[in-house]
């Protein structure tokens, strides 16, 4: 491989983005690829420590991540982004910025996400203890034409990663 | 070469950072290296459109650039940063984050910088038309131990780039 790409995993909080991104990272590294993962918390701490959860702030943050994502693939690095990024418009912006953009939607019912939730964000948002958790209080906009929709309720993470690898092979982004 | 590095060029506005970074970029690309340049305006537009010129805002911005600079060299990309970054503390932060950090100071008297200035920032700042141009209204803190000090008043840019290449060879970062 001498081309990078971005696997942009989008979905509700606790829909399985991080789990899948870690397994995918390992799978790609085993194939000898250079890989960087942009996952919510660490990236937010480094790029947007000043931002809270709100629509505008979220957009600014996603734009920053998109800009970073652009620089790595053109230097032959595979990038995995695991980010709630709930708005179609901003994902379209990211797609326009990045070559070889593969959008993956981790589809999962909000009830299951709430059950899985460990950080208590859902509970706080639903109890109105926090009022700017846009991803719960405004519904996520489902991707219109993602390259892949993963069912993270019925399928195991390993199976879902196999599906991502399959599509990367079909797109001739990995061998 | 299979290691990246960061050449962090710091100095007053109009002290020659951009000119040197462009010539250095060409020189490194001719040697077959992958290179990314982070220069003031474009990076600011993409990473920190919300920030104005002030000490705090500048620090936040420099931290963002430092975080991005960290990701590329570990994927074998040479990074050139051309950023005013006037404070020792924040440059020390960047150095701590990045492996193979080469600090280059473009030394130039403020009088010459003012003469060279095309964007009118100095004039506005000195006339108090803008009041948050930290780099003029507060003196830049000169680097304590930069890898290299370039005299951009007496030396030609090409000569200064040769000096950067020499130190990169000495550090065994290029062949």
Short mmCIF file of N, CA and C in Angstrom, two decimals, chain A residues 21-145:
data_model
loop_
_atom_site.label_atom_id
_atom_site.label_comp_id
_atom_site.label_asym_id
_atom_site.label_seq_id
_atom_site.Cartn_x
_atom_site.Cartn_y
_atom_site.Cartn_z
N UNK A 21 -12.64 0.56 16.69
CA UNK A 21 -11.44 1.24 16.20
C UNK A 21 -10.17 0.59 16.73
N UNK A 22 -10.21 0.10 17.98
CA UNK A 22 -9.01 -0.54 18.55
C UNK A 22 -8.70 -1.86 17.84
N UNK A 23 -9.73 -2.65 17.58
CA UNK A 23 -9.52 -3.93 16.90
C UNK A 23 -9.06 -3.68 15.46
N UNK A 24 -9.65 -2.68 14.84
CA UNK A 24 -9.24 -2.34 13.47
C UNK A 24 -7.80 -1.86 13.44
N UNK A 25 -7.43 -1.05 14.42
CA UNK A 25 -6.04 -0.57 14.50
C UNK A 25 -5.07 -1.76 14.53
N UNK A 26 -5.34 -2.72 15.41
CA UNK A 26 -4.47 -3.90 15.49
C UNK A 26 -4.41 -4.64 14.17
N UNK A 27 -5.57 -4.81 13.55
CA UNK A 27 -5.63 -5.57 12.30
C UNK A 27 -4.80 -4.88 11.21
N UNK A 28 -4.89 -3.57 11.15
CA UNK A 28 -4.15 -2.83 10.11
C UNK A 28 -2.65 -2.85 10.41
N UNK A 29 -2.30 -2.72 11.69
CA UNK A 29 -0.87 -2.73 12.04
C UNK A 29 -0.26 -4.10 11.75
N UNK A 30 -1.04 -5.16 11.99
CA UNK A 30 -0.54 -6.50 11.66
C UNK A 30 -0.24 -6.63 10.17
N UNK A 31 -0.94 -5.87 9.36
CA UNK A 31 -0.68 -5.87 7.92
C UNK A 31 0.47 -4.94 7.54
N UNK A 32 1.11 -4.34 8.52
CA UNK A 32 2.28 -3.50 8.24
C UNK A 32 1.96 -2.06 7.95
N UNK A 33 0.72 -1.66 8.13
CA UNK A 33 0.36 -0.26 7.85
C UNK A 33 0.73 0.64 9.02
N UNK A 34 0.99 1.88 8.70
CA UNK A 34 1.10 2.91 9.74
C UNK A 34 -0.31 3.38 10.06
N UNK A 35 -0.62 3.47 11.34
CA UNK A 35 -2.00 3.79 11.73
C UNK A 35 -2.00 4.84 12.84
N UNK A 36 -2.89 5.81 12.72
CA UNK A 36 -3.16 6.73 13.83
C UNK A 36 -4.66 6.69 14.13
N UNK A 37 -4.99 6.69 15.41
CA UNK A 37 -6.40 6.67 15.81
C UNK A 37 -6.74 8.00 16.48
N UNK A 38 -7.80 8.63 16.03
CA UNK A 38 -8.31 9.82 16.70
C UNK A 38 -9.59 9.44 17.42
N UNK A 39 -9.47 9.31 18.70
CA UNK A 39 -10.63 8.93 19.48
C UNK A 39 -11.03 10.10 20.38
N UNK A 40 -12.30 10.15 20.68
CA UNK A 40 -12.90 11.29 21.36
C UNK A 40 -12.06 12.00 22.39
N UNK A 41 -11.87 11.36 23.52
CA UNK A 41 -11.37 12.10 24.68
C UNK A 41 -9.96 12.65 24.51
N UNK A 42 -9.04 11.80 24.06
CA UNK A 42 -7.65 12.26 23.95
C UNK A 42 -7.54 13.41 22.96
N UNK A 43 -8.20 13.25 21.83
CA UNK A 43 -8.12 14.29 20.82
C UNK A 43 -8.75 15.57 21.31
N UNK A 44 -9.86 15.43 21.98
CA UNK A 44 -10.53 16.62 22.50
C UNK A 44 -9.63 17.35 23.50
N UNK A 45 -8.96 16.58 24.36
CA UNK A 45 -8.09 17.19 25.35
C UNK A 45 -6.98 17.98 24.68
N UNK A 46 -6.44 17.44 23.59
CA UNK A 46 -5.30 18.08 22.94
C UNK A 46 -5.70 19.19 21.98
N UNK A 47 -6.80 18.99 21.28
CA UNK A 47 -7.15 19.97 20.25
C UNK A 47 -8.15 21.01 20.74
N UNK A 48 -9.04 20.61 21.60
CA UNK A 48 -10.15 21.50 21.95
C UNK A 48 -10.44 21.49 23.44
N UNK A 49 -9.43 21.75 24.27
CA UNK A 49 -9.67 21.71 25.71
C UNK A 49 -10.67 22.77 26.15
N UNK A 50 -10.82 23.79 25.31
CA UNK A 50 -11.67 24.92 25.64
C UNK A 50 -13.14 24.67 25.30
N UNK A 51 -13.41 23.60 24.57
CA UNK A 51 -14.77 23.42 24.07
C UNK A 51 -15.60 22.51 24.97
N UNK A 52 -16.86 22.85 25.13
CA UNK A 52 -17.78 21.97 25.83
C UNK A 52 -18.65 21.26 24.80
N UNK A 53 -19.54 20.41 25.28
CA UNK A 53 -20.42 19.71 24.34
C UNK A 53 -21.54 20.64 23.90
N UNK A 54 -21.50 21.08 22.67
CA UNK A 54 -22.61 21.85 22.12
C UNK A 54 -22.48 21.72 20.61
N UNK A 55 -23.51 22.13 19.90
CA UNK A 55 -23.47 21.92 18.45
C UNK A 55 -22.32 22.68 17.80
N UNK A 56 -22.21 23.97 18.11
CA UNK A 56 -21.14 24.76 17.49
C UNK A 56 -19.77 24.26 17.87
N UNK A 57 -19.61 23.98 19.16
CA UNK A 57 -18.31 23.52 19.64
C UNK A 57 -17.97 22.18 19.00
N UNK A 58 -18.96 21.33 18.91
CA UNK A 58 -18.73 20.02 18.29
C UNK A 58 -18.30 20.17 16.84
N UNK A 59 -18.92 21.09 16.13
CA UNK A 59 -18.56 21.30 14.73
C UNK A 59 -17.12 21.78 14.60
N UNK A 60 -16.76 22.74 15.43
CA UNK A 60 -15.39 23.25 15.40
C UNK A 60 -14.40 22.12 15.65
N UNK A 61 -14.73 21.30 16.62
CA UNK A 61 -13.83 20.20 16.96
C UNK A 61 -13.72 19.20 15.81
N UNK A 62 -14.86 18.84 15.24
CA UNK A 62 -14.83 17.87 14.13
C UNK A 62 -14.05 18.44 12.95
N UNK A 63 -14.18 19.75 12.72
CA UNK A 63 -13.40 20.36 11.64
C UNK A 63 -11.89 20.24 11.90
N UNK A 64 -11.51 20.42 13.17
CA UNK A 64 -10.08 20.28 13.50
C UNK A 64 -9.60 18.85 13.24
N UNK A 65 -10.42 17.90 13.66
CA UNK A 65 -10.04 16.50 13.44
C UNK A 65 -9.96 16.20 11.95
N UNK A 66 -10.90 16.75 11.18
CA UNK A 66 -10.89 16.53 9.73
C UNK A 66 -9.61 17.09 9.11
N UNK A 67 -9.20 18.26 9.58
CA UNK A 67 -7.98 18.87 9.04
C UNK A 67 -6.77 17.99 9.33
N UNK A 68 -6.70 17.48 10.56
CA UNK A 68 -5.60 16.58 10.90
C UNK A 68 -5.67 15.30 10.07
N UNK A 69 -6.88 14.81 9.88
CA UNK A 69 -7.05 13.56 9.13
C UNK A 69 -6.57 13.71 7.69
N UNK A 70 -6.66 14.92 7.19
CA UNK A 70 -6.23 15.18 5.81
C UNK A 70 -4.72 15.03 5.65
N UNK A 71 -3.99 15.46 6.66
CA UNK A 71 -2.53 15.50 6.53
C UNK A 71 -1.90 14.12 6.56
N UNK A 72 -2.49 13.21 7.32
CA UNK A 72 -1.84 11.91 7.51
C UNK A 72 -1.97 10.99 6.29
N UNK A 73 -3.17 10.81 5.72
CA UNK A 73 -3.27 9.88 4.58
C UNK A 73 -2.40 10.28 3.40
N UNK A 74 -2.22 11.57 3.19
CA UNK A 74 -1.37 11.93 2.05
C UNK A 74 0.09 11.64 2.34
N UNK A 75 0.39 11.25 3.56
CA UNK A 75 1.72 10.76 3.91
C UNK A 75 1.67 9.26 4.21
N UNK A 76 0.72 8.59 3.57
CA UNK A 76 0.66 7.12 3.59
C UNK A 76 0.32 6.54 4.96
N UNK A 77 -0.40 7.28 5.74
CA UNK A 77 -0.81 6.78 7.05
C UNK A 77 -2.32 6.48 7.01
N UNK A 78 -2.71 5.35 7.57
CA UNK A 78 -4.12 5.03 7.72
C UNK A 78 -4.64 5.68 8.99
N UNK A 79 -5.76 6.36 8.87
CA UNK A 79 -6.32 7.07 10.03
C UNK A 79 -7.67 6.46 10.38
N UNK A 80 -7.86 6.22 11.66
CA UNK A 80 -9.17 5.79 12.14
C UNK A 80 -9.71 6.89 13.04
N UNK A 81 -10.86 7.41 12.69
CA UNK A 81 -11.49 8.43 13.52
C UNK A 81 -12.71 7.80 14.19
N UNK A 82 -12.78 7.90 15.49
CA UNK A 82 -13.95 7.39 16.22
C UNK A 82 -14.56 8.58 16.95
N UNK A 83 -15.58 9.14 16.34
CA UNK A 83 -16.09 10.43 16.80
C UNK A 83 -17.59 10.48 16.60
N UNK A 84 -18.29 11.00 17.60
CA UNK A 84 -19.76 10.99 17.51
C UNK A 84 -20.21 11.72 16.24
N UNK A 85 -19.64 12.87 15.99
CA UNK A 85 -19.92 13.68 14.78
C UNK A 85 -21.33 13.50 14.25
N UNK A 86 -22.31 14.04 14.97
CA UNK A 86 -23.71 13.70 14.68
C UNK A 86 -24.32 14.38 13.46
N UNK A 87 -23.65 15.37 12.88
CA UNK A 87 -24.32 16.13 11.83
C UNK A 87 -23.82 15.78 10.43
N UNK A 88 -24.78 15.55 9.55
CA UNK A 88 -24.46 15.18 8.17
C UNK A 88 -23.54 16.22 7.53
N UNK A 89 -23.89 17.48 7.74
CA UNK A 89 -23.17 18.55 7.04
C UNK A 89 -21.67 18.52 7.36
N UNK A 90 -21.38 18.29 8.62
CA UNK A 90 -19.98 18.36 9.02
C UNK A 90 -19.22 17.11 8.56
N UNK A 91 -19.91 15.98 8.50
CA UNK A 91 -19.27 14.78 7.94
C UNK A 91 -19.01 14.96 6.45
N UNK A 92 -19.93 15.65 5.79
CA UNK A 92 -19.73 15.92 4.36
C UNK A 92 -18.50 16.81 4.18
N UNK A 93 -18.36 17.78 5.09
CA UNK A 93 -17.17 18.65 5.06
C UNK A 93 -15.90 17.81 5.17
N UNK A 94 -15.91 16.88 6.12
CA UNK A 94 -14.72 16.03 6.32
C UNK A 94 -14.45 15.20 5.07
N UNK A 95 -15.50 14.65 4.49
CA UNK A 95 -15.33 13.84 3.29
C UNK A 95 -14.74 14.67 2.16
N UNK A 96 -15.15 15.92 2.05
CA UNK A 96 -14.64 16.77 0.98
C UNK A 96 -13.17 17.12 1.15
N UNK A 97 -12.72 17.06 2.39
CA UNK A 97 -11.35 17.47 2.71
C UNK A 97 -10.36 16.33 2.48
N UNK A 98 -10.84 15.11 2.63
CA UNK A 98 -9.95 13.95 2.75
C UNK A 98 -10.11 13.04 1.54
N UNK A 99 -9.00 12.60 1.00
CA UNK A 99 -9.06 11.56 -0.03
C UNK A 99 -9.29 10.21 0.62
N UNK A 100 -9.92 9.31 -0.09
CA UNK A 100 -10.13 7.95 0.41
C UNK A 100 -10.82 7.95 1.79
N UNK A 101 -11.99 8.52 1.79
CA UNK A 101 -12.78 8.67 3.01
C UNK A 101 -13.79 7.54 3.08
N UNK A 102 -13.71 6.74 4.11
CA UNK A 102 -14.60 5.58 4.25
C UNK A 102 -15.44 5.78 5.51
N UNK A 103 -16.71 6.07 5.31
CA UNK A 103 -17.58 6.36 6.44
C UNK A 103 -18.25 5.08 6.93
N UNK A 104 -18.13 4.84 8.21
CA UNK A 104 -18.69 3.63 8.81
C UNK A 104 -19.64 4.05 9.92
N UNK A 105 -20.85 3.56 9.86
CA UNK A 105 -21.87 3.96 10.84
C UNK A 105 -22.12 2.79 11.80
N UNK A 106 -21.87 3.04 13.08
CA UNK A 106 -22.15 2.01 14.09
C UNK A 106 -23.59 2.17 14.55
N UNK A 107 -24.43 1.37 13.96
CA UNK A 107 -25.88 1.50 14.20
C UNK A 107 -26.24 0.72 15.46
N UNK A 108 -26.95 1.40 16.34
CA UNK A 108 -27.27 0.79 17.63
C UNK A 108 -28.43 1.58 18.22
N UNK A 109 -29.39 0.89 18.80
CA UNK A 109 -30.54 1.61 19.36
C UNK A 109 -30.10 2.44 20.57
N UNK A 110 -30.75 3.54 20.78
CA UNK A 110 -30.36 4.40 21.90
C UNK A 110 -30.55 3.67 23.23
N UNK A 111 -31.51 2.76 23.32
CA UNK A 111 -31.73 2.00 24.56
C UNK A 111 -30.48 1.17 24.89
N UNK A 112 -29.95 0.51 23.89
CA UNK A 112 -28.74 -0.30 24.13
C UNK A 112 -27.56 0.61 24.49
N UNK A 113 -27.44 1.75 23.81
CA UNK A 113 -26.35 2.68 24.13
C UNK A 113 -26.44 3.11 25.59
N UNK A 114 -27.65 3.39 26.04
CA UNK A 114 -27.82 3.83 27.43
C UNK A 114 -27.41 2.71 28.39
N UNK A 115 -27.80 1.50 28.07
CA UNK A 115 -27.41 0.37 28.92
C UNK A 115 -25.90 0.20 29.01
N UNK A 116 -25.24 0.42 27.86
CA UNK A 116 -23.78 0.22 27.82
C UNK A 116 -23.00 1.35 28.46
N UNK A 117 -23.65 2.47 28.67
CA UNK A 117 -22.96 3.70 29.01
C UNK A 117 -22.24 3.58 30.35
N UNK A 118 -20.96 3.90 30.35
CA UNK A 118 -20.21 3.83 31.59
C UNK A 118 -19.89 5.21 32.14
N UNK A 119 -19.93 6.21 31.30
CA UNK A 119 -19.49 7.53 31.76
C UNK A 119 -20.63 8.34 32.39
N UNK A 120 -21.83 7.80 32.33
CA UNK A 120 -22.95 8.50 32.96
C UNK A 120 -23.46 9.69 32.20
N UNK A 121 -22.98 9.88 30.97
CA UNK A 121 -23.40 11.07 30.23
C UNK A 121 -24.88 11.01 29.86
N UNK A 122 -25.30 9.85 29.42
CA UNK A 122 -26.72 9.73 29.05
C UNK A 122 -27.62 10.04 30.23
N UNK A 123 -27.28 9.41 31.34
CA UNK A 123 -28.12 9.57 32.53
C UNK A 123 -28.20 11.06 32.90
N UNK A 124 -27.04 11.70 32.93
CA UNK A 124 -27.02 13.12 33.28
C UNK A 124 -27.83 13.95 32.30
N UNK A 125 -27.68 13.63 31.02
CA UNK A 125 -28.39 14.42 30.00
C UNK A 125 -29.89 14.20 30.13
N UNK A 126 -30.27 12.94 30.32
CA UNK A 126 -31.71 12.65 30.38
C UNK A 126 -32.33 13.21 31.66
N UNK A 127 -31.52 13.31 32.69
CA UNK A 127 -31.98 13.94 33.94
C UNK A 127 -31.86 15.46 33.90
N UNK A 128 -31.41 15.99 32.78
CA UNK A 128 -31.18 17.43 32.62
C UNK A 128 -30.13 17.96 33.59
N UNK A 129 -29.23 17.09 34.07
CA UNK A 129 -28.12 17.61 34.89
C UNK A 129 -27.12 18.34 34.01
N UNK A 130 -26.96 17.87 32.77
CA UNK A 130 -26.21 18.65 31.80
C UNK A 130 -27.17 18.98 30.67
N UNK A 131 -26.98 20.18 30.12
CA UNK A 131 -27.98 20.63 29.15
C UNK A 131 -27.37 20.81 27.77
N UNK A 132 -26.12 20.48 27.63
CA UNK A 132 -25.51 20.73 26.32
C UNK A 132 -24.89 19.46 25.74
N UNK A 133 -25.49 18.33 26.02
CA UNK A 133 -25.02 17.06 25.47
C UNK A 133 -25.80 16.83 24.17
N UNK A 134 -25.35 17.55 23.15
CA UNK A 134 -26.13 17.63 21.91
C UNK A 134 -26.49 16.26 21.36
N UNK A 135 -25.59 15.31 21.54
CA UNK A 135 -25.79 14.02 20.88
C UNK A 135 -26.99 13.27 21.46
N UNK A 136 -27.38 13.57 22.68
CA UNK A 136 -28.54 12.90 23.24
C UNK A 136 -29.78 13.79 23.08
N UNK A 137 -29.58 15.07 23.33
CA UNK A 137 -30.75 15.94 23.34
C UNK A 137 -31.24 16.31 21.94
N UNK A 138 -30.33 16.30 20.98
CA UNK A 138 -30.78 16.39 19.59
C UNK A 138 -30.46 15.05 18.96
N UNK A 139 -31.35 14.50 18.17
CA UNK A 139 -31.04 13.20 17.59
C UNK A 139 -29.88 13.29 16.61
N UNK A 140 -29.06 12.26 16.59
CA UNK A 140 -28.00 12.17 15.59
C UNK A 140 -28.64 12.08 14.21
N UNK A 141 -28.00 12.73 13.26
CA UNK A 141 -28.46 12.57 11.88
C UNK A 141 -27.78 11.34 11.29
N UNK A 142 -28.57 10.35 10.93
CA UNK A 142 -27.98 9.12 10.39
C UNK A 142 -27.25 9.42 9.08
N UNK A 143 -26.13 8.76 8.84
CA UNK A 143 -25.44 8.98 7.56
C UNK A 143 -26.35 8.63 6.39
N UNK A 144 -26.25 9.43 5.32
CA UNK A 144 -27.08 9.18 4.13
C UNK A 144 -26.51 8.05 3.29
N UNK A 145 -25.23 8.15 3.01
CA UNK A 145 -24.61 7.14 2.14
C UNK A 145 -23.27 6.68 2.71
#
